[in-house]
Short mmCIF file of C-alpha atoms in Angstrom, two decimals:
data_model
loop_
_atom_site.label_atom_id
_atom_site.label_comp_id
_atom_site.label_asym_id
_atom_site.label_seq_id
_atom_site.Cartn_x
_atom_site.Cartn_y
_atom_site.Cartn_z
CA MET J 145 -9.46 7.98 -10.88
CA ILE J 146 -7.90 10.57 -13.17
CA GLN J 147 -5.28 11.34 -10.47
CA VAL J 148 -4.03 7.75 -10.62
CA TRP J 149 -3.81 7.93 -14.40
CA LEU J 150 -2.02 11.27 -14.13
CA ARG J 151 0.53 9.90 -11.67
CA ASN J 152 1.53 7.26 -14.20
CA PHE J 153 1.57 9.77 -16.99
CA LEU J 154 3.95 12.01 -15.02
CA PHE J 155 6.29 9.07 -14.51
CA PHE J 156 5.98 8.10 -18.18
CA LYS J 157 7.02 11.63 -19.16
CA LYS J 158 10.30 11.14 -17.30
CA THR J 159 11.24 8.10 -19.35
CA PHE J 160 9.44 9.19 -22.47
CA LEU J 161 12.28 8.83 -24.98
CA VAL J 162 13.34 5.35 -23.92
CA SER J 163 9.73 4.18 -24.02
CA LEU J 164 9.12 5.73 -27.38
CA PHE J 165 12.19 4.10 -28.86
CA TRP J 166 11.01 0.60 -27.96
CA THR J 167 7.44 1.38 -28.92
CA VAL J 168 8.59 2.04 -32.47
CA PHE J 169 11.54 -0.31 -32.68
CA GLU J 170 9.75 -3.50 -31.66
CA PRO J 171 6.98 -3.45 -34.29
CA LEU J 172 9.61 -2.41 -36.81
CA MET J 173 11.53 -5.62 -36.12
CA TYR J 174 8.40 -7.77 -36.29
CA LEU J 175 7.11 -6.23 -39.49
CA ALA J 176 10.53 -6.48 -41.11
CA ALA J 177 11.21 -10.07 -40.02
CA PHE J 178 7.77 -11.66 -40.39
CA GLY J 179 5.88 -9.39 -42.74
CA PHE J 180 8.60 -8.38 -45.14
CA GLY J 181 11.20 -11.14 -44.76
CA PHE J 182 9.35 -14.34 -43.93
CA GLY J 183 6.18 -13.21 -45.71
CA ARG J 184 7.83 -13.29 -49.10
CA TYR J 185 7.92 -17.09 -49.03
CA VAL J 186 4.28 -17.42 -48.00
CA PRO J 187 1.37 -17.61 -50.46
CA PRO J 188 -1.58 -15.24 -49.86
CA ILE J 189 -3.87 -16.07 -46.93
CA GLU J 190 -7.62 -15.43 -47.20
CA GLY J 191 -6.82 -13.63 -50.45
CA LEU J 192 -4.37 -11.24 -48.78
CA PRO J 193 -0.59 -10.96 -49.13
CA PHE J 194 0.99 -12.25 -45.92
CA ILE J 195 2.08 -8.84 -44.66
CA ASP J 196 -1.45 -7.47 -45.12
CA PHE J 197 -2.87 -10.53 -43.39
CA TYR J 198 -0.40 -10.33 -40.53
CA PHE J 199 -0.55 -6.58 -39.89
CA PRO J 200 -3.97 -6.56 -38.06
CA GLY J 201 -2.69 -9.43 -35.91
CA LEU J 202 0.41 -7.44 -35.02
CA LEU J 203 -1.68 -4.37 -34.14
CA CYS J 204 -3.94 -6.35 -31.80
CA SER J 205 -1.25 -8.47 -30.19
CA THR J 206 0.93 -5.40 -29.62
CA ALA J 207 -1.95 -3.61 -27.88
CA MET J 208 -2.48 -6.74 -25.79
CA MET J 209 1.18 -7.28 -24.89
CA VAL J 210 2.00 -3.67 -24.08
CA CYS J 211 -0.95 -3.14 -21.78
CA TYR J 212 -0.67 -6.58 -20.20
CA PHE J 213 2.95 -5.95 -19.24
CA GLU J 214 2.16 -2.41 -18.14
CA SER J 215 -0.63 -3.64 -15.88
CA THR J 216 1.25 -6.51 -14.27
CA TYR J 217 4.88 -6.01 -13.19
CA PRO J 218 4.78 -2.27 -12.35
CA ASN J 219 1.49 -2.66 -10.48
CA TYR J 220 2.71 -5.66 -8.52
CA THR J 221 5.73 -3.61 -7.47
CA LYS J 222 3.42 -0.76 -6.44
CA LEU J 223 1.32 -3.21 -4.45
CA THR J 224 4.11 -5.06 -2.66
CA HIS J 225 7.39 -3.13 -2.51
CA GLN J 226 6.46 0.50 -2.98
CA LYS J 227 3.10 0.32 -1.16
CA THR J 228 1.90 2.99 -3.59
CA PHE J 229 -1.67 1.70 -3.56
CA GLN J 230 -1.79 1.56 0.23
CA THR J 231 -0.62 5.18 0.29
CA MET J 232 -3.25 6.22 -2.25
CA LEU J 233 -5.86 4.53 -0.07
CA LEU J 234 -4.96 6.90 2.78
CA THR J 235 -6.57 9.64 0.72
CA PRO J 236 -10.22 9.94 -0.34
CA LEU J 237 -9.39 7.70 -3.34
CA SER J 238 -11.20 4.37 -3.18
CA ALA J 239 -9.79 0.99 -4.21
CA GLN J 240 -12.14 1.05 -7.19
CA GLN J 241 -10.91 4.45 -8.34
CA ILE J 242 -7.30 3.26 -8.05
CA LEU J 243 -8.09 0.12 -10.05
CA LEU J 244 -9.92 1.99 -12.81
CA GLY J 245 -7.13 4.59 -12.98
CA GLU J 246 -4.57 1.82 -13.43
CA ILE J 247 -6.68 -0.02 -16.02
CA PHE J 248 -7.14 3.13 -18.07
CA TRP J 249 -3.46 3.96 -17.77
CA SER J 250 -2.39 0.49 -18.97
CA ALA J 251 -4.92 0.74 -21.78
CA THR J 252 -3.41 4.10 -22.69
CA LYS J 253 -0.01 2.43 -22.92
CA GLY J 254 -1.54 -0.31 -25.07
CA MET J 255 -2.84 2.38 -27.42
CA ILE J 256 0.56 4.06 -27.53
CA GLY J 257 2.00 0.68 -28.52
CA ALA J 258 -0.59 0.29 -31.26
CA LEU J 259 0.11 3.83 -32.47
CA GLY J 260 3.79 2.86 -32.69
CA VAL J 261 2.80 -0.01 -35.00
CA MET J 262 0.75 2.38 -37.11
CA LEU J 263 3.66 4.80 -37.34
CA VAL J 264 5.98 2.05 -38.55
CA SER J 265 3.36 0.81 -41.02
CA ILE J 266 4.02 3.93 -43.08
CA MET J 267 7.44 2.50 -44.00
CA PHE J 268 5.79 -0.65 -45.34
CA GLY J 269 3.08 1.16 -47.26
CA LEU J 270 0.39 -0.17 -44.93
CA PHE J 271 -0.82 3.16 -43.60
CA SER J 272 -4.53 3.75 -44.05
CA LEU J 273 -7.07 6.33 -42.99
CA LYS J 274 -9.21 3.41 -41.81
CA PHE J 275 -6.95 3.31 -38.77
CA ILE J 276 -9.41 5.78 -37.21
CA PHE J 277 -12.11 3.10 -37.15
CA ILE J 278 -9.97 0.42 -35.52
CA LEU J 279 -8.91 2.63 -32.59
CA PRO J 280 -12.00 1.75 -30.48
CA VAL J 281 -11.38 -1.95 -31.12
CA LEU J 282 -7.76 -1.67 -30.03
CA PHE J 283 -8.84 0.27 -26.96
CA LEU J 284 -11.30 -2.49 -26.03
CA ILE J 285 -8.54 -5.09 -26.39
CA SER J 286 -6.31 -2.93 -24.18
CA LEU J 287 -9.00 -2.61 -21.51
CA ILE J 288 -9.53 -6.37 -21.52
CA PHE J 289 -5.90 -7.27 -21.02
CA ALA J 290 -5.25 -4.43 -18.56
CA ALA J 291 -8.11 -5.78 -16.45
CA PHE J 292 -6.77 -9.31 -16.84
CA GLY J 293 -3.32 -8.11 -15.73
CA LEU J 294 -4.74 -6.48 -12.62
CA MET J 295 -6.69 -9.62 -11.80
CA VAL J 296 -3.41 -11.54 -11.83
CA VAL J 297 -1.77 -8.79 -9.73
CA SER J 298 -4.57 -9.12 -7.16
CA ILE J 299 -4.09 -12.86 -6.72
CA ALA J 300 -0.33 -13.20 -7.40
CA LYS J 301 1.80 -14.77 -4.67
CA ASN J 302 5.08 -13.45 -6.08
CA TYR J 303 6.64 -12.34 -9.37
CA ASP J 304 6.73 -15.96 -10.61
CA SER J 305 2.94 -15.90 -10.84
CA PHE J 306 3.30 -13.68 -13.90
CA VAL J 307 5.41 -16.29 -15.66
CA PHE J 308 2.36 -18.57 -15.59
CA SER J 309 -0.03 -15.98 -16.92
CA THR J 310 2.46 -14.81 -19.55
CA SER J 311 3.82 -18.11 -20.87
CA GLY J 312 0.67 -20.09 -20.14
CA PHE J 313 -1.87 -17.65 -21.50
CA ILE J 314 -0.74 -14.41 -23.13
CA ILE J 315 1.96 -15.85 -25.43
CA PRO J 316 -0.14 -18.84 -26.62
CA LEU J 317 -3.02 -16.44 -27.20
CA SER J 318 -0.86 -14.22 -29.37
CA LEU J 319 -0.01 -17.27 -31.49
CA ILE J 320 -3.38 -19.01 -31.95
CA SER J 321 -5.71 -16.04 -32.35
CA GLY J 322 -5.52 -15.86 -36.13
CA THR J 323 -2.54 -13.57 -35.97
CA TYR J 324 -0.04 -15.60 -38.04
CA PHE J 325 -2.37 -18.04 -39.79
CA SER J 326 -5.99 -18.23 -40.85
CA LEU J 327 -8.29 -19.88 -38.34
CA LYS J 328 -10.58 -20.97 -41.20
CA ASP J 329 -8.23 -23.81 -42.15
CA MET J 330 -7.75 -25.01 -38.58
CA PRO J 331 -9.46 -28.03 -36.94
CA GLN J 332 -12.76 -27.18 -35.28
CA LEU J 333 -11.27 -27.60 -31.81
CA ILE J 334 -8.57 -24.99 -32.39
CA GLN J 335 -11.15 -22.58 -33.80
CA TRP J 336 -13.38 -23.01 -30.76
CA LEU J 337 -10.44 -22.56 -28.47
CA ALA J 338 -9.30 -19.42 -30.27
CA TYR J 339 -12.77 -17.87 -30.32
CA ALA J 340 -13.31 -18.62 -26.67
CA PHE J 341 -10.80 -15.84 -25.94
CA PRO J 342 -11.07 -12.19 -26.91
CA LEU J 343 -7.92 -11.59 -28.97
CA SER J 344 -9.12 -13.57 -32.02
CA HIS J 345 -12.33 -11.50 -32.11
CA GLY J 346 -10.27 -8.31 -32.06
CA VAL J 347 -7.97 -9.56 -34.83
CA GLN J 348 -10.91 -10.56 -37.06
CA LEU J 349 -12.66 -7.27 -36.49
CA VAL J 350 -9.56 -5.17 -37.23
CA ARG J 351 -8.75 -7.28 -40.31
CA HIS J 352 -12.27 -6.91 -41.67
CA ILE J 353 -12.31 -3.16 -41.09
CA LEU J 354 -8.89 -2.57 -42.65
CA HIS J 355 -9.63 -4.71 -45.71
CA GLY J 356 -13.23 -3.60 -46.20
CA GLN J 357 -14.72 -7.03 -45.49
CA THR J 358 -17.05 -6.07 -42.66
CA ASP J 359 -20.15 -8.15 -42.10
CA ILE J 360 -22.75 -6.61 -39.85
CA VAL J 361 -23.67 -9.89 -38.14
CA PHE J 362 -20.29 -11.55 -37.66
CA ASP J 363 -18.42 -8.37 -36.83
CA GLY J 364 -21.26 -7.27 -34.60
CA ILE J 365 -20.75 -10.49 -32.66
CA HIS J 366 -16.99 -9.92 -32.50
CA LEU J 367 -17.57 -6.43 -31.11
CA LEU J 368 -20.13 -7.70 -28.62
CA VAL J 369 -17.74 -10.38 -27.37
CA LEU J 370 -15.05 -7.73 -26.82
CA ILE J 371 -17.46 -5.45 -24.95
CA CYS J 372 -18.63 -8.35 -22.76
CA TYR J 373 -15.07 -9.41 -22.00
CA ALA J 374 -14.06 -5.85 -21.11
CA THR J 375 -17.02 -5.30 -18.80
CA GLY J 376 -16.75 -8.73 -17.22
CA LEU J 377 -13.01 -8.61 -16.57
CA ILE J 378 -13.15 -5.06 -15.18
CA PHE J 379 -15.92 -6.24 -12.86
CA PHE J 380 -13.88 -9.23 -11.62
CA ALA J 381 -10.65 -7.24 -11.40
CA ASN J 382 -12.51 -4.76 -9.20
CA LYS J 383 -13.76 -7.54 -6.90
CA LEU J 384 -10.31 -9.12 -6.55
CA PHE J 385 -8.46 -5.83 -6.12
CA GLN J 386 -10.94 -4.61 -3.52
CA ARG J 387 -10.49 -7.83 -1.57
CA LYS J 388 -6.71 -7.53 -1.79
CA MET J 389 -6.57 -3.91 -0.61
CA ILE J 390 -9.25 -3.79 2.08
CA ASN J 391 -9.97 -6.82 4.20
CA MET T 259 -14.98 18.15 25.44
CA SER T 260 -16.28 16.43 22.32
CA ILE T 261 -15.46 12.86 21.36
CA THR T 262 -13.28 12.46 18.24
CA LEU T 263 -13.23 8.71 18.10
CA SER T 264 -15.41 6.09 19.67
CA ALA T 265 -15.21 2.33 19.36
CA VAL T 266 -18.04 0.19 20.70
CA ASN T 267 -17.42 -3.52 21.19
CA LEU T 268 -15.23 -3.45 18.09
CA LYS T 269 -14.18 -6.86 16.75
CA LYS T 270 -12.08 -8.00 13.82
CA ASN T 271 -11.42 -11.56 12.67
CA TYR T 272 -9.05 -12.65 9.95
CA ASN T 273 -10.12 -16.09 8.68
CA ASP T 274 -11.57 -17.01 12.07
CA VAL T 275 -8.50 -15.74 13.92
CA ALA T 276 -9.54 -12.90 16.21
CA ALA T 277 -7.16 -9.93 15.96
CA VAL T 278 -9.39 -7.50 17.85
CA ARG T 279 -11.90 -9.03 20.24
CA GLY T 280 -14.14 -6.35 21.62
CA ILE T 281 -12.51 -2.96 22.05
CA ASN T 282 -14.32 -0.05 23.68
CA LEU T 283 -12.57 3.31 23.48
CA GLU T 284 -13.32 6.99 23.56
CA ILE T 285 -10.77 9.52 22.42
CA LYS T 286 -11.43 13.19 23.09
CA GLN T 287 -10.86 16.06 20.74
CA GLY T 288 -7.40 17.60 21.08
CA GLU T 289 -6.06 14.64 23.01
CA CYS T 290 -2.82 12.78 22.31
CA PHE T 291 -3.78 9.16 22.81
CA GLY T 292 -1.20 6.40 22.96
CA ILE T 293 -1.83 2.75 22.15
CA LEU T 294 0.76 0.42 23.62
CA GLY T 295 0.95 -3.30 23.19
CA PRO T 296 3.36 -6.07 22.21
CA ASN T 297 3.67 -7.22 18.60
CA GLY T 298 0.51 -8.97 17.52
CA ALA T 299 -1.62 -7.28 20.20
CA GLY T 300 -4.02 -5.89 17.61
CA LYS T 301 -2.72 -2.30 17.51
CA SER T 302 -2.19 -2.15 13.76
CA THR T 303 -5.51 -3.86 13.04
CA LEU T 304 -7.24 -1.25 15.20
CA LEU T 305 -5.50 1.58 13.34
CA LYS T 306 -6.29 0.01 9.96
CA MET T 307 -9.96 -0.03 10.88
CA ILE T 308 -9.71 3.66 11.77
CA TYR T 309 -8.17 4.63 8.44
CA GLY T 310 -10.27 2.25 6.40
CA GLN T 311 -7.94 -0.51 5.25
CA ALA T 312 -9.65 -3.12 7.40
CA ILE T 313 -13.40 -3.58 7.81
CA PRO T 314 -14.70 -4.38 11.32
CA THR T 315 -16.26 -7.82 11.69
CA SER T 316 -18.70 -6.45 14.26
CA GLY T 317 -19.18 -3.51 16.58
CA ASP T 318 -19.14 0.18 15.73
CA LEU T 319 -16.37 2.64 15.04
CA PHE T 320 -17.00 6.36 14.69
CA VAL T 321 -14.26 8.77 13.65
CA LEU T 322 -14.92 12.53 13.80
CA GLY T 323 -18.59 11.69 14.27
CA LEU T 324 -18.67 9.68 11.03
CA ASN T 325 -19.34 5.97 10.70
CA THR T 326 -16.41 3.96 9.32
CA ARG T 327 -18.87 1.55 7.68
CA ASP T 328 -20.22 3.94 5.08
CA GLN T 329 -18.48 7.32 5.44
CA MET T 330 -14.87 6.30 4.92
CA THR T 331 -14.28 8.75 2.06
CA GLU T 332 -15.27 11.71 4.24
CA ILE T 333 -13.23 10.35 7.14
CA LYS T 334 -10.13 9.89 4.97
CA ALA T 335 -10.43 13.48 3.73
CA ARG T 336 -10.15 14.70 7.33
CA ILE T 337 -7.51 12.46 8.89
CA GLY T 338 -3.75 12.28 8.31
CA VAL T 339 -1.92 8.97 8.57
CA VAL T 340 1.74 8.12 9.10
CA PRO T 341 1.76 4.37 8.38
CA GLN T 342 4.46 1.97 9.52
CA ASP T 343 5.64 1.56 5.95
CA ASP T 344 6.56 4.94 4.52
CA GLY T 345 4.86 4.13 1.22
CA LEU T 346 6.69 6.97 -0.47
CA ASP T 347 6.46 6.95 -4.24
CA THR T 348 10.01 5.98 -5.20
CA ASP T 349 9.53 7.05 -8.80
CA PHE T 350 9.43 10.70 -7.70
CA SER T 351 11.28 13.37 -5.72
CA ALA T 352 10.33 14.58 -2.24
CA LEU T 353 8.46 17.63 -3.53
CA GLU T 354 6.77 15.61 -6.28
CA ASN T 355 5.61 13.10 -3.68
CA LEU T 356 3.80 15.83 -1.79
CA LYS T 357 2.38 17.38 -4.94
CA LEU T 358 1.06 14.02 -6.13
CA PHE T 359 -0.45 13.25 -2.76
CA ALA T 360 -2.21 16.62 -2.87
CA THR T 361 -3.81 15.68 -6.20
CA TYR T 362 -5.28 12.56 -4.57
CA PHE T 363 -7.02 14.95 -2.16
CA ASN T 364 -8.18 17.10 -5.08
CA MET T 365 -6.35 20.07 -3.54
CA GLU T 366 -6.14 23.17 -5.66
CA LYS T 367 -2.76 23.22 -7.44
CA ASN T 368 -1.35 26.54 -6.22
CA SER T 369 -2.38 26.17 -2.60
CA ALA T 370 -1.12 22.58 -2.60
CA GLU T 371 2.25 23.73 -3.86
CA ALA T 372 2.47 26.50 -1.28
CA ARG T 373 1.48 24.09 1.48
CA ALA T 374 4.01 21.47 0.28
CA GLU T 375 6.84 24.00 0.23
CA HIS T 376 5.85 25.32 3.65
CA LEU T 377 5.87 21.82 5.14
CA LEU T 378 9.17 20.86 3.50
CA HIS T 379 10.67 23.98 5.01
CA GLU T 380 9.18 23.22 8.41
CA MET T 381 10.45 19.62 8.25
CA LYS T 382 13.95 20.85 7.33
CA LEU T 383 13.69 19.17 3.96
CA ALA T 384 13.74 22.28 1.78
CA ASP T 385 17.33 21.64 0.66
CA HIS T 386 16.46 18.07 -0.30
CA GLN T 387 13.12 18.65 -1.97
CA HIS T 388 14.35 17.73 -5.44
CA MET T 389 16.13 14.58 -4.32
CA HIS T 390 14.64 11.21 -5.17
CA VAL T 391 13.06 9.76 -2.06
CA GLU T 392 15.28 6.66 -2.29
CA ALA T 393 18.30 8.90 -1.72
CA LEU T 394 16.89 10.34 1.53
CA SER T 395 18.02 9.08 4.94
CA GLY T 396 15.62 7.19 7.21
CA GLY T 397 14.98 10.29 9.31
CA MET T 398 14.33 12.44 6.26
CA LYS T 399 11.91 9.87 4.82
CA ARG T 400 9.96 9.84 8.06
CA ARG T 401 9.83 13.64 8.14
CA LEU T 402 8.59 13.60 4.56
CA VAL T 403 5.86 11.11 5.51
CA ILE T 404 4.85 13.35 8.42
CA ALA T 405 4.74 16.32 6.02
CA ARG T 406 2.61 14.21 3.69
CA SER T 407 0.17 13.39 6.48
CA LEU T 408 -0.28 17.09 7.28
CA LEU T 409 -0.68 18.29 3.70
CA HIS T 410 -4.47 18.53 3.71
CA GLU T 411 -4.59 20.02 7.24
CA PRO T 412 -6.28 17.03 8.87
CA GLN T 413 -8.27 17.33 12.09
CA MET T 414 -6.82 14.13 13.43
CA LEU T 415 -3.45 12.41 13.02
CA ILE T 416 -2.78 8.68 13.21
CA LEU T 417 0.86 7.79 13.83
CA ASP T 418 1.75 4.10 13.59
CA GLU T 419 5.17 3.68 15.20
CA PRO T 420 6.37 7.03 13.82
CA THR T 421 9.94 6.89 15.17
CA THR T 422 10.80 3.19 14.86
CA GLY T 423 14.27 2.69 13.42
CA LEU T 424 15.39 6.32 13.78
CA ASP T 425 18.50 7.59 15.51
CA PRO T 426 18.08 9.51 18.80
CA GLN T 427 18.58 12.92 17.21
CA ALA T 428 15.92 12.30 14.57
CA ARG T 429 13.57 10.93 17.21
CA LEU T 430 14.09 13.93 19.48
CA TRP T 431 13.37 16.30 16.62
CA ILE T 432 10.17 14.46 15.71
CA TRP T 433 8.98 14.38 19.34
CA ASN T 434 9.55 18.09 19.56
CA TYR T 435 7.53 18.58 16.40
CA PHE T 436 4.65 16.49 17.76
CA GLU T 437 4.69 18.65 20.90
CA LYS T 438 4.08 21.64 18.64
CA LEU T 439 1.15 19.87 16.99
CA LYS T 440 -0.28 19.17 20.43
CA VAL T 441 -0.23 22.88 21.18
CA GLN T 442 -2.39 23.36 18.07
CA LYS T 443 -4.92 21.00 19.71
CA LYS T 444 -4.79 18.39 16.97
CA THR T 445 -6.13 15.02 18.04
CA ILE T 446 -3.31 12.49 17.78
CA ILE T 447 -3.42 8.71 18.02
CA ILE T 448 0.00 7.13 18.31
CA THR T 449 1.27 3.56 18.65
CA THR T 450 4.81 2.98 19.77
CA HIS T 451 7.20 0.52 21.34
CA TYR T 452 9.13 3.34 22.99
CA MET T 453 7.69 3.90 26.43
CA GLU T 454 9.66 7.12 26.72
CA GLU T 455 7.84 8.38 23.66
CA ALA T 456 4.45 7.49 25.14
CA GLU T 457 5.30 9.07 28.50
CA LYS T 458 6.55 12.23 26.86
CA LEU T 459 3.74 12.79 24.38
CA CYS T 460 0.56 11.05 25.45
CA ASP T 461 -2.20 12.58 27.55
CA ARG T 462 -3.74 9.15 27.97
CA ILE T 463 -2.54 5.67 27.18
CA ALA T 464 -4.34 2.42 26.41
CA ILE T 465 -2.52 -0.82 26.99
CA VAL T 466 -3.69 -3.38 24.47
CA ASP T 467 -2.97 -7.08 24.35
CA GLN T 468 -4.57 -10.06 22.60
CA GLY T 469 -7.12 -7.83 20.96
CA VAL T 470 -8.54 -6.18 24.08
CA VAL T 471 -7.82 -2.98 26.01
CA LEU T 472 -6.32 -4.02 29.33
CA ASP T 473 -6.38 -0.55 30.85
CA VAL T 474 -6.59 3.15 30.01
CA GLY T 475 -5.19 6.06 31.95
CA THR T 476 -2.64 8.85 32.05
CA GLY T 477 1.00 7.78 32.25
CA PRO T 478 1.38 8.71 35.95
CA GLU T 479 -1.96 7.04 36.80
CA LEU T 480 -0.91 3.77 35.22
CA ILE T 481 2.52 3.87 36.84
CA LYS T 482 1.01 4.53 40.25
CA LYS T 483 -1.65 1.88 39.81
CA TYR T 484 0.57 -0.96 38.60
CA ILE T 485 4.00 -0.18 40.00
CA GLY T 486 4.06 2.56 42.61
CA THR T 487 6.79 5.19 42.79
CA GLU T 488 10.10 3.38 42.73
CA VAL T 489 11.67 0.18 41.50
CA ILE T 490 14.68 -1.70 42.77
CA GLU T 491 16.36 -3.97 40.27
CA LEU T 492 17.97 -6.62 42.39
CA GLU T 493 20.65 -8.95 41.03
CA VAL T 494 19.95 -12.27 42.81
CA GLU T 495 21.90 -14.76 40.69
CA ASP T 496 21.66 -18.25 42.29
CA GLN T 497 19.94 -17.03 45.45
CA LYS T 498 16.61 -16.43 43.84
CA ASN T 499 14.60 -18.65 46.17
CA TYR T 500 16.03 -16.96 49.23
CA TRP T 501 15.17 -13.53 47.94
CA THR T 502 11.70 -14.32 46.63
CA SER T 503 10.58 -15.84 49.93
CA LYS T 504 12.07 -12.93 51.81
CA ILE T 505 10.27 -10.33 49.68
CA LYS T 506 7.05 -12.30 49.89
CA ASN T 507 7.30 -12.23 53.66
CA LEU T 508 7.68 -8.46 53.55
CA ASP T 509 4.51 -8.35 51.45
CA ILE T 510 6.10 -6.33 48.67
CA GLU T 511 5.20 -6.73 45.02
CA PHE T 512 7.87 -7.96 42.61
CA GLN T 513 8.50 -9.61 39.25
CA GLU T 514 11.11 -12.20 38.38
CA PHE T 515 13.14 -11.85 35.25
CA GLU T 516 16.02 -14.26 34.59
CA SER T 517 18.59 -13.62 37.33
CA LYS T 518 16.91 -10.36 38.39
CA LEU T 519 14.03 -9.34 40.59
CA PHE T 520 12.13 -6.13 39.96
CA VAL T 521 10.77 -4.95 43.31
CA PHE T 522 8.02 -2.33 43.26
CA PHE T 523 7.51 0.26 46.00
CA ALA T 524 4.47 2.37 46.67
CA SER T 525 6.48 4.92 48.66
CA ILE T 526 10.03 6.00 49.36
CA ASP T 527 9.66 4.98 53.02
CA GLN T 528 8.77 1.46 51.99
CA ARG T 529 11.84 1.36 49.76
CA GLN T 530 14.02 2.73 52.59
CA ASN T 531 12.79 -0.04 54.88
CA PHE T 532 13.53 -2.68 52.31
CA LEU T 533 17.07 -1.45 51.75
CA GLN T 534 17.93 -2.40 55.31
CA HIS T 535 17.41 -6.03 54.35
CA ILE T 536 19.82 -5.97 51.46
CA GLN T 537 23.34 -7.13 52.03
CA ASN T 538 25.83 -8.57 49.60
CA ALA T 539 23.69 -7.98 46.54
CA HIS T 540 23.94 -5.64 43.60
CA TYR T 541 20.96 -3.43 43.15
CA LEU T 542 19.76 -0.34 41.33
CA ILE T 543 17.16 2.13 42.56
CA ARG T 544 15.19 4.08 39.99
CA ALA T 545 11.87 5.79 39.48
CA ALA T 546 9.02 3.60 38.26
CA ASN T 547 8.20 4.18 34.62
CA LEU T 548 5.81 3.13 31.90
CA ASN T 549 8.18 0.41 30.79
CA ASP T 550 7.58 -1.36 34.12
CA VAL T 551 3.84 -1.04 33.64
CA PHE T 552 4.04 -2.41 30.14
CA LEU T 553 6.15 -5.40 31.14
CA LYS T 554 3.98 -6.15 34.12
CA VAL T 555 0.74 -5.98 32.19
CA ALA T 556 1.88 -7.61 28.96
CA GLY T 557 4.35 -10.05 30.54
CA TYR T 558 8.10 -10.23 30.51
CA GLN T 559 8.54 -13.01 28.02
CA ILE T 560 9.51 -12.73 24.39
CA ARG T 561 6.70 -14.06 22.20
CA GLY T 562 6.55 -15.48 18.74
CA GLU T 563 5.40 -12.78 16.33
CA ALA T 564 1.68 -13.09 15.96
#
């Protein structure tokens, strides 16, 4: 498993500077435009200035986006055009080890994305030592969406399949999961919908930790949902990937 | 001599379509074994079952004394595969490809590097080792894939159409290299569409079609059994009926193909006799070869790709 992770790391090292630039530049744009610019016209939400409210959402959705994209397009190319996975399977590596290696690599990229957001947060005075405590939450989110990405890779018919999962699922999720607005004020239906998926739980948990509002019961549930999603999706991704590779 | 591979009533279905329908095979240690068959005959499915990317529907398959059902990891550690698709990692250079592949085998770093450099040198790729694999020619890529398959010093090699798409020089070089591997008594399983390749390299050959083994034997055995010693290619144009009845009367075996007849002779005397009957027709006399066997057994017609 570690060999698969290492292979991706070696490739990442080659394009390190370009990657790093975007990792920092993107959250910088978002924080500047939404947090700093747009946020000035918005009254406090849940007792927090907009930029403080929005920042946990940006952290979580960045982790989600970065690892989702890392786990989909490059892996589909490895599966179809480059036959990288088929080559790995010629060695003692099993399909499961390849899958887990890829999931952990994508999750690593998700964490690098989140770290980029944290780095930029210094410029906006949002840096906090509490970041240490949200790292496991962000890692869980990354695992979930890396596993989701590899599930889509395992059933995709062509590159267009990712347009469905991106525009039909990932983007809407990044909008309705309590990232830009408070779910408390939303109709019941929207709340149920948002809490049916993992991102909103991650956003709530990170927000509560960063702003010292943790509640052992509610946040315990949020954490449990994330753990269940991560385990469940890795399990299903493994089934689908196995079926795709060996039949 | 010990048995390296044995298949017992091996079957494989894909969604109720039978790709392999009951193959029995024994391949001996140190043997170069050829598998010939038209496209869609089940060759690749058979190989995929050997290297673990397809699971048999029924029957048994043992490789190096290990069961493919539950000992695939051990099997994969001891076999080398040259697949039809190169599957080279295009994000890396030639040397990096080998080094990465070695990590998948958990090879120790220094010995892997030494082995990779040795193989690149042997494959005449030393000057190109830092080039990206995309920039390599077809022949170089194939040599790199062969180097990759030998990295972990496997006991058995599986070559799936190793020289398809290469120019004659590259093919000759690769054949010569395989000859050297044969001297080292490595067991080799090879599929190919080049009968010359099979005749040159293989100790024994299986002809496969529609998921079953039609026959197994050495090249000369198969040629003798199905064709004889010589073949006359007779250009009959619009006089086909005349010629076919004539040859039938002489009780000689033949095959029709478009405006040609391929006439098979068991001995040179028989051929000499036949020549007396030929007037006003173009013909060519040549030695019988594996190509004739293949066409006779698998049929002369082009098929839709299965």
